[in-house]
PDB file of C-alpha atoms and ligand atoms in Angstrom:
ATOM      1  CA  UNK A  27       0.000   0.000   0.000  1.00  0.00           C
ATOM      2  CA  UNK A  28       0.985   3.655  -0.641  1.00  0.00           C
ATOM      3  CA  UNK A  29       1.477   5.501   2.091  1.00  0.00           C
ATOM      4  CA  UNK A  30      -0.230   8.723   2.892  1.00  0.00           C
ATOM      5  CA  UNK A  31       0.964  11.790   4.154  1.00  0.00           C
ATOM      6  CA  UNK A  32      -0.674  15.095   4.802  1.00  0.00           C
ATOM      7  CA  UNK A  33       0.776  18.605   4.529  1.00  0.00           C
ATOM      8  CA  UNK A  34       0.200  22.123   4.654  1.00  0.00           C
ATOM      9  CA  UNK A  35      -2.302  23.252   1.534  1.00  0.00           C
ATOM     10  CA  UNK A  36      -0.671  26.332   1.825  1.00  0.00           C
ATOM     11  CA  UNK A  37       2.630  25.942   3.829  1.00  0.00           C
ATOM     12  CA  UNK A  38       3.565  29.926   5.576  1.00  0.00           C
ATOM     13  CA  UNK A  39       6.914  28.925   5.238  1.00  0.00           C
ATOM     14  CA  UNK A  40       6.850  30.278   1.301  1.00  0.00           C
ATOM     15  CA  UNK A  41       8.278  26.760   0.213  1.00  0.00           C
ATOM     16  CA  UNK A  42      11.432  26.765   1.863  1.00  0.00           C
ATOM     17  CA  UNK A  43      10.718  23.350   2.955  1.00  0.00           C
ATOM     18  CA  UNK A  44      10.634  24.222   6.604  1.00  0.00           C
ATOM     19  CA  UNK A  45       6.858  22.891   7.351  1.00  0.00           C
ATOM     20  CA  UNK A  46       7.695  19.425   8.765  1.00  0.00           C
ATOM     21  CA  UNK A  47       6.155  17.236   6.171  1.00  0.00           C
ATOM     22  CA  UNK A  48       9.690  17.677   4.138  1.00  0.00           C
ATOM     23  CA  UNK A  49      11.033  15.730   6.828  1.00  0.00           C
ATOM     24  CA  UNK A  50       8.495  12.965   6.210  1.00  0.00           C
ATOM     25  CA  UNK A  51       8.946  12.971   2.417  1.00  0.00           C
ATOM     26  CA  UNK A  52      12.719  12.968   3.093  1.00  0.00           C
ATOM     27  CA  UNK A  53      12.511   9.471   4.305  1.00  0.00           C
ATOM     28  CA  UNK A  54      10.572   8.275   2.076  1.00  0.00           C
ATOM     29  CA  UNK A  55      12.371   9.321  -0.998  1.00  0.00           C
ATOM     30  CA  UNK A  56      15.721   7.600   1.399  1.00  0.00           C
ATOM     31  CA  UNK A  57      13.398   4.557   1.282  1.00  0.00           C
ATOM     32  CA  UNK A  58      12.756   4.463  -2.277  1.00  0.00           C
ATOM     33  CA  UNK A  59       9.073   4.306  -1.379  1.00  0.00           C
ATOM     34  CA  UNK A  60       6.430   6.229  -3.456  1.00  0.00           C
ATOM     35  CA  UNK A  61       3.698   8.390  -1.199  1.00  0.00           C
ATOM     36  CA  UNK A  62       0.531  10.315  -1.799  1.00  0.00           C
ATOM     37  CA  UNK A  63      -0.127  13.666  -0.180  1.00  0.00           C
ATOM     38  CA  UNK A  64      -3.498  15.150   1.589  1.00  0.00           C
ATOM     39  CA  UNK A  65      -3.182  18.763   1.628  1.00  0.00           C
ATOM     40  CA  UNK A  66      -5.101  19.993   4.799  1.00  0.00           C
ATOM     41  CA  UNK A  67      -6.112  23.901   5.491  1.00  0.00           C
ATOM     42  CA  UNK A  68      -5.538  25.255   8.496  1.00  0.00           C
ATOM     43  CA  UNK A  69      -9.681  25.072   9.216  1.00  0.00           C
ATOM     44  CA  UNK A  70      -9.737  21.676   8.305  1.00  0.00           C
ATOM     45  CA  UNK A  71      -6.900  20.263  10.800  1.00  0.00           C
ATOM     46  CA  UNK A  72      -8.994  21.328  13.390  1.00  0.00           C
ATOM     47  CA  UNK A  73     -11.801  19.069  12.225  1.00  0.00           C
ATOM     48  CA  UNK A  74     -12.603  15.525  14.010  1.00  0.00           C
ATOM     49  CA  UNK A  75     -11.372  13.567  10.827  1.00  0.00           C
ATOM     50  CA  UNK A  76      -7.928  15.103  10.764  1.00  0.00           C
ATOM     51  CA  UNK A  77      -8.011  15.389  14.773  1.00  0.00           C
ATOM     52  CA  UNK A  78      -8.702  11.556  14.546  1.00  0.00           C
ATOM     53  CA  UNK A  79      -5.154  10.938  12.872  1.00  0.00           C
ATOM     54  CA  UNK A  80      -3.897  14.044  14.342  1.00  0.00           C
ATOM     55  CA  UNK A  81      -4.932  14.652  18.687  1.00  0.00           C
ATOM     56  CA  UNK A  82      -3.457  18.066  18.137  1.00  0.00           C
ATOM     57  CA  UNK A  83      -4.589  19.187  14.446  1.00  0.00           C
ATOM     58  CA  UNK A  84      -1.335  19.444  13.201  1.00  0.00           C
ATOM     59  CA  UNK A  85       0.977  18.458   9.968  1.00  0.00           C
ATOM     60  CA  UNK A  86       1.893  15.618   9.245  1.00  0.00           C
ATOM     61  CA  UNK A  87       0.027  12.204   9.634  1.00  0.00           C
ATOM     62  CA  UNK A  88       1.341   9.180   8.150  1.00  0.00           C
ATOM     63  CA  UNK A  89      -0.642   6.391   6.930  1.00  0.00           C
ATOM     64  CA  UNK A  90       0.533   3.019   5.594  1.00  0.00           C
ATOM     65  CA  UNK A  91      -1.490  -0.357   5.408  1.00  0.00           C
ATOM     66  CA  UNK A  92      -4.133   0.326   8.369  1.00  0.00           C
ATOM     67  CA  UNK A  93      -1.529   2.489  10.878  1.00  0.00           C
ATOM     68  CA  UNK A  94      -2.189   5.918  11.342  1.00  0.00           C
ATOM     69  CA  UNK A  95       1.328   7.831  12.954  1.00  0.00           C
ATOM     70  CA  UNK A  96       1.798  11.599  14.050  1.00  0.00           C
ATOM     71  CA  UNK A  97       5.145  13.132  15.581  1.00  0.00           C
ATOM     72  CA  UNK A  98       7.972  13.269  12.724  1.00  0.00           C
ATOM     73  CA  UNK A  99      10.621  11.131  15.122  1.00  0.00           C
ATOM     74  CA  UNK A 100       8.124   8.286  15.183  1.00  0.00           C
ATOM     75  CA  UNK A 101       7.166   8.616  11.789  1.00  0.00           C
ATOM     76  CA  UNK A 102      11.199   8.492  10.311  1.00  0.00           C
ATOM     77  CA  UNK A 103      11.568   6.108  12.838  1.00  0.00           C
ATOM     78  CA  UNK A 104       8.645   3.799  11.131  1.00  0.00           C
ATOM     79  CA  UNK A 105       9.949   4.571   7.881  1.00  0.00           C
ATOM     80  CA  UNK A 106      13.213   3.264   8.965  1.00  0.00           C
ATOM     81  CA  UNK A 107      12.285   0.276  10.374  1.00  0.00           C
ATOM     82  CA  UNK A 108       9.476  -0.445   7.640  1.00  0.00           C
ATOM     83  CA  UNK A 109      12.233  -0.569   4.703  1.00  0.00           C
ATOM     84  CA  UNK A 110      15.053  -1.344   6.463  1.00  0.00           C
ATOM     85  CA  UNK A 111      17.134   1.855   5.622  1.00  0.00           C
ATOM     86  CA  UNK A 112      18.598   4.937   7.618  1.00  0.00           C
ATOM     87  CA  UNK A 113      19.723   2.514  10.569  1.00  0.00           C
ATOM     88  CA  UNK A 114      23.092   0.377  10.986  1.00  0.00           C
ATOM     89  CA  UNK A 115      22.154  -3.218  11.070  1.00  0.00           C
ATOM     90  CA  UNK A 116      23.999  -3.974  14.453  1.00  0.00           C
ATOM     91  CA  UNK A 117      21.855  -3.039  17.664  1.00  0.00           C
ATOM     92  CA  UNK A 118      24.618  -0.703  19.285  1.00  0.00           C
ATOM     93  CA  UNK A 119      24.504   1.241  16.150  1.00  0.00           C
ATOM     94  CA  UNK A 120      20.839   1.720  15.713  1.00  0.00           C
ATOM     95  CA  UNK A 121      20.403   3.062  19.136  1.00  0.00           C
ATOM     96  CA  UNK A 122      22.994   5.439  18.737  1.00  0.00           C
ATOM     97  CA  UNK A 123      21.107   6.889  15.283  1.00  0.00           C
ATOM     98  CA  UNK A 124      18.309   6.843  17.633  1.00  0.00           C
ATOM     99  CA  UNK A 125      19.922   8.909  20.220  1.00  0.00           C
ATOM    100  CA  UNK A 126      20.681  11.527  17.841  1.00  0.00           C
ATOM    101  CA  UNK A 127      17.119  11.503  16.358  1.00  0.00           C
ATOM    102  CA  UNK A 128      16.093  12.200  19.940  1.00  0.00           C
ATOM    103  CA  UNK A 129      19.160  14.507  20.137  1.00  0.00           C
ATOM    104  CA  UNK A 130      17.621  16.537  17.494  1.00  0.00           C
ATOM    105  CA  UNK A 131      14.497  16.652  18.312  1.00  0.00           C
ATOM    106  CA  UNK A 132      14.482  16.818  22.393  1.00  0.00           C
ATOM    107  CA  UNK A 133      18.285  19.271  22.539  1.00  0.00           C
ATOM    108  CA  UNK A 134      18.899  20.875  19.705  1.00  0.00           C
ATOM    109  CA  UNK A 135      15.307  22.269  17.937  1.00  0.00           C
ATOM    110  CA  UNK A 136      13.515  23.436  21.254  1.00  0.00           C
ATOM    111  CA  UNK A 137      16.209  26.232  21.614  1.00  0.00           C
ATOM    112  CA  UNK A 138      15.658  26.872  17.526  1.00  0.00           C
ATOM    113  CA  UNK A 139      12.020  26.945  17.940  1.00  0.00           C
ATOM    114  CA  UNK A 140      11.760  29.198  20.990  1.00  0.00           C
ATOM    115  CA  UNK A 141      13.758  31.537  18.694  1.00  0.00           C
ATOM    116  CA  UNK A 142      11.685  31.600  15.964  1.00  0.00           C
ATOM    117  CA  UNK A 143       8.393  31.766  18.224  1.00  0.00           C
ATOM    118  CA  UNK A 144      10.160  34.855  19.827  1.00  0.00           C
ATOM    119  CA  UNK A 145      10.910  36.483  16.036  1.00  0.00           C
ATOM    120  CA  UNK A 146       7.459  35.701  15.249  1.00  0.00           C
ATOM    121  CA  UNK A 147       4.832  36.275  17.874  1.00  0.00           C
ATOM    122  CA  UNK A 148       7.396  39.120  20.118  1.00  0.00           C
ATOM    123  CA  UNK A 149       8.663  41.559  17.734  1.00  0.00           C
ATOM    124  CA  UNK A 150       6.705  44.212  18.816  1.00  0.00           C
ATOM    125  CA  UNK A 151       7.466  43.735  22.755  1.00  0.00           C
ATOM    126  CA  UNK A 152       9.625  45.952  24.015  1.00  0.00           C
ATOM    127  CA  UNK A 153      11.889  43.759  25.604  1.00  0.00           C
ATOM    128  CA  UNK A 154      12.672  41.551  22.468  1.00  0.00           C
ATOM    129  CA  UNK A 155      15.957  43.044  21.632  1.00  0.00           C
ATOM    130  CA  UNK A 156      17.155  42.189  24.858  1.00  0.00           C
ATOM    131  CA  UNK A 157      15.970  38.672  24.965  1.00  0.00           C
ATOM    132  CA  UNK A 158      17.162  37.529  21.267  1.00  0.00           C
ATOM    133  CA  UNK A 159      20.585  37.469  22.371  1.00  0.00           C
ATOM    134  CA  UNK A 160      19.952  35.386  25.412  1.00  0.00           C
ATOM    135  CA  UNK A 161      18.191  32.865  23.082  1.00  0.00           C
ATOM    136  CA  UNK A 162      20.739  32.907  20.261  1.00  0.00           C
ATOM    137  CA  UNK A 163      23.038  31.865  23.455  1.00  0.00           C
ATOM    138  CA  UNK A 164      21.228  28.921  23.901  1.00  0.00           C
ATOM    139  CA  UNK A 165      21.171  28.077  20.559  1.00  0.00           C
ATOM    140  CA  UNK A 166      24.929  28.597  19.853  1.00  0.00           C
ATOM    141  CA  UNK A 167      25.694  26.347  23.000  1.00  0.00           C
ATOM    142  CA  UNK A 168      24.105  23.542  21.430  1.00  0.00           C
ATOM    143  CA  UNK A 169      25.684  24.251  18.200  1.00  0.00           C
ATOM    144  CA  UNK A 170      28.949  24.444  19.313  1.00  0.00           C
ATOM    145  CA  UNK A 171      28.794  20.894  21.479  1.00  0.00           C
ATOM    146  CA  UNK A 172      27.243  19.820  18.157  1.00  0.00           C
ATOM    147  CA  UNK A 173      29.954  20.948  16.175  1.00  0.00           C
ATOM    148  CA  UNK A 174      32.641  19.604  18.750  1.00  0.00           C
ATOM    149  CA  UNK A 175      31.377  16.285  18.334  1.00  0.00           C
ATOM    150  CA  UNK A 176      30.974  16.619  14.755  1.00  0.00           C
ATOM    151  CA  UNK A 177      34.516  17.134  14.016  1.00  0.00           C
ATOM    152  CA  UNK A 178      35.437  16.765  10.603  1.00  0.00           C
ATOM    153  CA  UNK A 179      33.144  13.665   9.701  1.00  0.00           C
ATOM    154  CA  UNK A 180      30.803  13.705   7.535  1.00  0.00           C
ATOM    155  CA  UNK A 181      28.008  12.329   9.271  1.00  0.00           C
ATOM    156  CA  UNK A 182      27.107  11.959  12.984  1.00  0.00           C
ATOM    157  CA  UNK A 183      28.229   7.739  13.548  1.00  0.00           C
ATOM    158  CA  UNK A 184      29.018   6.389  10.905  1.00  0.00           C
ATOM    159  CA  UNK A 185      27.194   6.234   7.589  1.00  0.00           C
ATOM    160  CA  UNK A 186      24.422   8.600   7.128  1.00  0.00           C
ATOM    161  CA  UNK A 187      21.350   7.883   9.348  1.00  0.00           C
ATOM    162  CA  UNK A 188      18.157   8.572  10.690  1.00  0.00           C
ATOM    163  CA  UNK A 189      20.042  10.679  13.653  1.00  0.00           C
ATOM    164  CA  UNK A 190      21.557  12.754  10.676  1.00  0.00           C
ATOM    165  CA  UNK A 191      18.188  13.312   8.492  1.00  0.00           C
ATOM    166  CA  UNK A 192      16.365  14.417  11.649  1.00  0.00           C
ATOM    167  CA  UNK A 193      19.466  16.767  12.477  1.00  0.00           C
ATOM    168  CA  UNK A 194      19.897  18.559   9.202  1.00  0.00           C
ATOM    169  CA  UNK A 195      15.854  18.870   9.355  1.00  0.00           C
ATOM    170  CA  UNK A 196      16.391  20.978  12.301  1.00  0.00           C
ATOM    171  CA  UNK A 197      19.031  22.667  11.626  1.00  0.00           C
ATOM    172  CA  UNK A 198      17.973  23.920   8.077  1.00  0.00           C
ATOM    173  CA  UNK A 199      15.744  26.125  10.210  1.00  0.00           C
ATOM    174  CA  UNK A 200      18.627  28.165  11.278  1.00  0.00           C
ATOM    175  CA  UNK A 201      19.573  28.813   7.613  1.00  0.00           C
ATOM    176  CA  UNK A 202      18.417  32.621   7.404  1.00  0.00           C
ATOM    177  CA  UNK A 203      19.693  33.184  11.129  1.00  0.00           C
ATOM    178  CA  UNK A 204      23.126  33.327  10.546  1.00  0.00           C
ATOM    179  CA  UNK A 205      24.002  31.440  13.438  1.00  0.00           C
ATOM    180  CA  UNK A 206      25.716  28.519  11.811  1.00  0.00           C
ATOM    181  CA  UNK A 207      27.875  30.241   9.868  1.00  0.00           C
ATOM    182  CA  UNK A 208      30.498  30.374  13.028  1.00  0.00           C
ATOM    183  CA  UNK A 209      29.913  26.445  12.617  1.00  0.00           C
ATOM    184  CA  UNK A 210      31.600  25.614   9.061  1.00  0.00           C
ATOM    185  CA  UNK A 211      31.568  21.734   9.503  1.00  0.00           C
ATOM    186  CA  UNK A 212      27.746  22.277  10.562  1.00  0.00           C
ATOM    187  CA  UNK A 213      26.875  24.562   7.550  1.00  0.00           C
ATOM    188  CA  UNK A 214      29.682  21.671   5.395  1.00  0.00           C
ATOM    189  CA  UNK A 215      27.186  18.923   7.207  1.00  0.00           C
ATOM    190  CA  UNK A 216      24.242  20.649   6.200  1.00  0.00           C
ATOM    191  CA  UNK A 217      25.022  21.041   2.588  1.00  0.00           C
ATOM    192  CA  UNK A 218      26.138  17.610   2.473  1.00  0.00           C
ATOM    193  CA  UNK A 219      22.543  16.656   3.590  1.00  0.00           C
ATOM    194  CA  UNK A 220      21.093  19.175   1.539  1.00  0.00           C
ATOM    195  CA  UNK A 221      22.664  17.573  -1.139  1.00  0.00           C
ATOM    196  CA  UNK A 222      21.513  13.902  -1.351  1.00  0.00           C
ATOM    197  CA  UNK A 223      19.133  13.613  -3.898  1.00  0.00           C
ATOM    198  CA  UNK A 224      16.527  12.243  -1.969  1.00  0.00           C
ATOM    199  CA  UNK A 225      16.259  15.756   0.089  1.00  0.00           C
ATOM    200  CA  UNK A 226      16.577  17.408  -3.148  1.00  0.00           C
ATOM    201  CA  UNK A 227      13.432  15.130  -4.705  1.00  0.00           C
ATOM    202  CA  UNK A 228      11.679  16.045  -1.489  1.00  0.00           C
ATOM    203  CA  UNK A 229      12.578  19.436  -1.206  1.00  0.00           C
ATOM    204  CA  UNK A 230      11.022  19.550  -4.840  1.00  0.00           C
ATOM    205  CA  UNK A 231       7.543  17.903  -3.940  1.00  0.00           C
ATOM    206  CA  UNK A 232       7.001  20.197  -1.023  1.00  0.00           C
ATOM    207  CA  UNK A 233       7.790  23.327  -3.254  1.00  0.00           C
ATOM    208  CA  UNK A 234       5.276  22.200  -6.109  1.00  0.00           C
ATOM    209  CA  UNK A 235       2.734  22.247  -3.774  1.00  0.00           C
ATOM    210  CA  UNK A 236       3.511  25.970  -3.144  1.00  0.00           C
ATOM    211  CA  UNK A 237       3.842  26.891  -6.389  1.00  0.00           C
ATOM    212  CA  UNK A 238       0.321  25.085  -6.866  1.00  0.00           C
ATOM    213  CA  UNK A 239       1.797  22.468  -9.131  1.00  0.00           C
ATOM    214  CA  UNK A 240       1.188  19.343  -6.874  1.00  0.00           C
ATOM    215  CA  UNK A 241       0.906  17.365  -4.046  1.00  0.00           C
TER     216      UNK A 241
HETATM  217  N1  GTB B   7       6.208  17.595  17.168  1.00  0.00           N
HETATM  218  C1  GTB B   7       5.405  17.592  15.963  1.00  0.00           C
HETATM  219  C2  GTB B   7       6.099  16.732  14.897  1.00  0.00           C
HETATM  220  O1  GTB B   7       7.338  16.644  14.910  1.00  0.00           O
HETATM  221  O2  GTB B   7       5.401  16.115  14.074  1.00  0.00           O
HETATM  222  C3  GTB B   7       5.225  19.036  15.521  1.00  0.00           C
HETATM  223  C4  GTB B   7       4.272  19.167  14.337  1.00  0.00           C
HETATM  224  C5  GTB B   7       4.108  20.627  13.965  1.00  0.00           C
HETATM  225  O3  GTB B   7       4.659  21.551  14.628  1.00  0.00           O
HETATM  226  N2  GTB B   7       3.329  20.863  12.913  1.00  0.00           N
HETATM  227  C6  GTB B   7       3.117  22.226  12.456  1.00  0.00           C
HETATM  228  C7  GTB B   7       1.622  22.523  12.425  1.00  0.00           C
HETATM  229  O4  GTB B   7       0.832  21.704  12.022  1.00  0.00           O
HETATM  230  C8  GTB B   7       3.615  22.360  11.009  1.00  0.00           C
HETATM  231  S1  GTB B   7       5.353  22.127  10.896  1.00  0.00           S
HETATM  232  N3  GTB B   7       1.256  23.736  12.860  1.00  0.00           N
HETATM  233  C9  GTB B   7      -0.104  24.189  12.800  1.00  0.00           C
HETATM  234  C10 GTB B   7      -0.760  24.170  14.137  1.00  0.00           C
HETATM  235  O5  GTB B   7      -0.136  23.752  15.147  1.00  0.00           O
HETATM  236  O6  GTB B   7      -1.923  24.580  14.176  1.00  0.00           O
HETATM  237  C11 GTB B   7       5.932  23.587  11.836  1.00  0.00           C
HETATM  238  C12 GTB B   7       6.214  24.754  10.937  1.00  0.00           C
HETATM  239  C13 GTB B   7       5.212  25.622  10.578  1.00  0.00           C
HETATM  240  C14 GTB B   7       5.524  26.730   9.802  1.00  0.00           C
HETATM  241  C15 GTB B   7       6.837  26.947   9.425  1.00  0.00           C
HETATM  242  N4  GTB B   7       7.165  28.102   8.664  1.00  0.00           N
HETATM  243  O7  GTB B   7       6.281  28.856   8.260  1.00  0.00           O
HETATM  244  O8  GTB B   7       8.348  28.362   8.428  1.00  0.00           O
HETATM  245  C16 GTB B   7       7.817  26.052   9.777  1.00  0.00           C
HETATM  246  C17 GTB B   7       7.502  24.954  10.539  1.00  0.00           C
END
């Protein structure tokens, strides 16, 4: 069965591929797997059909032969284990990639996301100025243990992984901050990821939606 994902109709990230869905899609191009799309409005995520797949009415669901999945980690992690790909065969190994997807997703993006929450929804407030340092702090702490650890490798253990696709998800959010360009083996990392043509395929999908020229 094909699986089923669902997306932003119209993502408000003007097709930069930041909407979480690209993570999804990433995967699944990884896996070689074809996938349908359900684009969802903002009204209609809400609704009890997509709050049935969804508890909190968000982007993206997952589908696949009678399983219905939200929460990108446990989605990749599905995908992963589904087709066999994105995880080293040996046990140590695949709970290491899994450490890093939770690395991404529990460290590294809550700092990111306050961030963009504060450039969002506190502009205005007079005390922004004086807070977006303090959270760029946070952020560059995290990016500088990353980038320790890093080193020069090209991936985060090994051969590329799960923990890596989930890490260059989050970190392409910083891409218009500035912030990792004092990090050139993160910004090298990135581009490497950025560069695998199964990002670029999905990074293609999600942008034909925006344009209005698919799912
Ligand atoms: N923890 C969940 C997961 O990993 O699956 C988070 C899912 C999530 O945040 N979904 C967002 C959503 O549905 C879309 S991706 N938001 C609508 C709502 O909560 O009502 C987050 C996102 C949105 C917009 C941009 N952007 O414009 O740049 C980037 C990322």
């Amino acid at each position: 069965m094909t699986a089923v994902i669902t997306a932003f109709e119209r993502s408000p990230d003007g097709g930069r591929g930041l909407a979480r869905d690209t993570r999804i899609r990433w995967a699944l191009e990884e896996a070689g797997q074809a996938y349908e799309v359900r684009l969802v409005s903002f009204a209609a995520m809400k609704e009890p059909a997509h709050l049935a797949l969804h508890p909190f009415g968000q982007i993206p669901t997952y589908e696949d032969d009678g399983l219905a999945l939200f929460e990108t980690g446990a989605v990749v992690l599905h995908i992963a284990e589904r087709h066999g790909v994105l995880l080293p065969e040996d046990a140590a190994g695949r709970a290491r990639a899994i450490s890093w997807m939770f690395a991404a997703l529990n460290t590294v993006e809550p700092p990111i996301l306050e961030r963009e929450m504060a450039t969002y929804m506190e502009r205005d407030r007079r005390w922004h100025a004086e807070r977006l340092p303090l959270l760029e702090d946070r952020i560059r702490d995290r990016l500088d243990r990353l980038s320790a650890r890093l080193g020069e490798a090209d991936w985060l253990d090994g051969a590329f992984s799960a923990g890596d696709l989930m890490m260059a998800s989050v970190l392409l959010r910083l891409k218009s901050s500035g912030l990792l360009e004092a990090f050139p083996n993160l910004a090298a990392y990135l581009a490497r990821a950025e560069a695998r043509p199964a990002y670029q395929r999905a990074f293609a999908a999600q942008l034909a939606v925006f344009n209005g020229a698919g799912a």
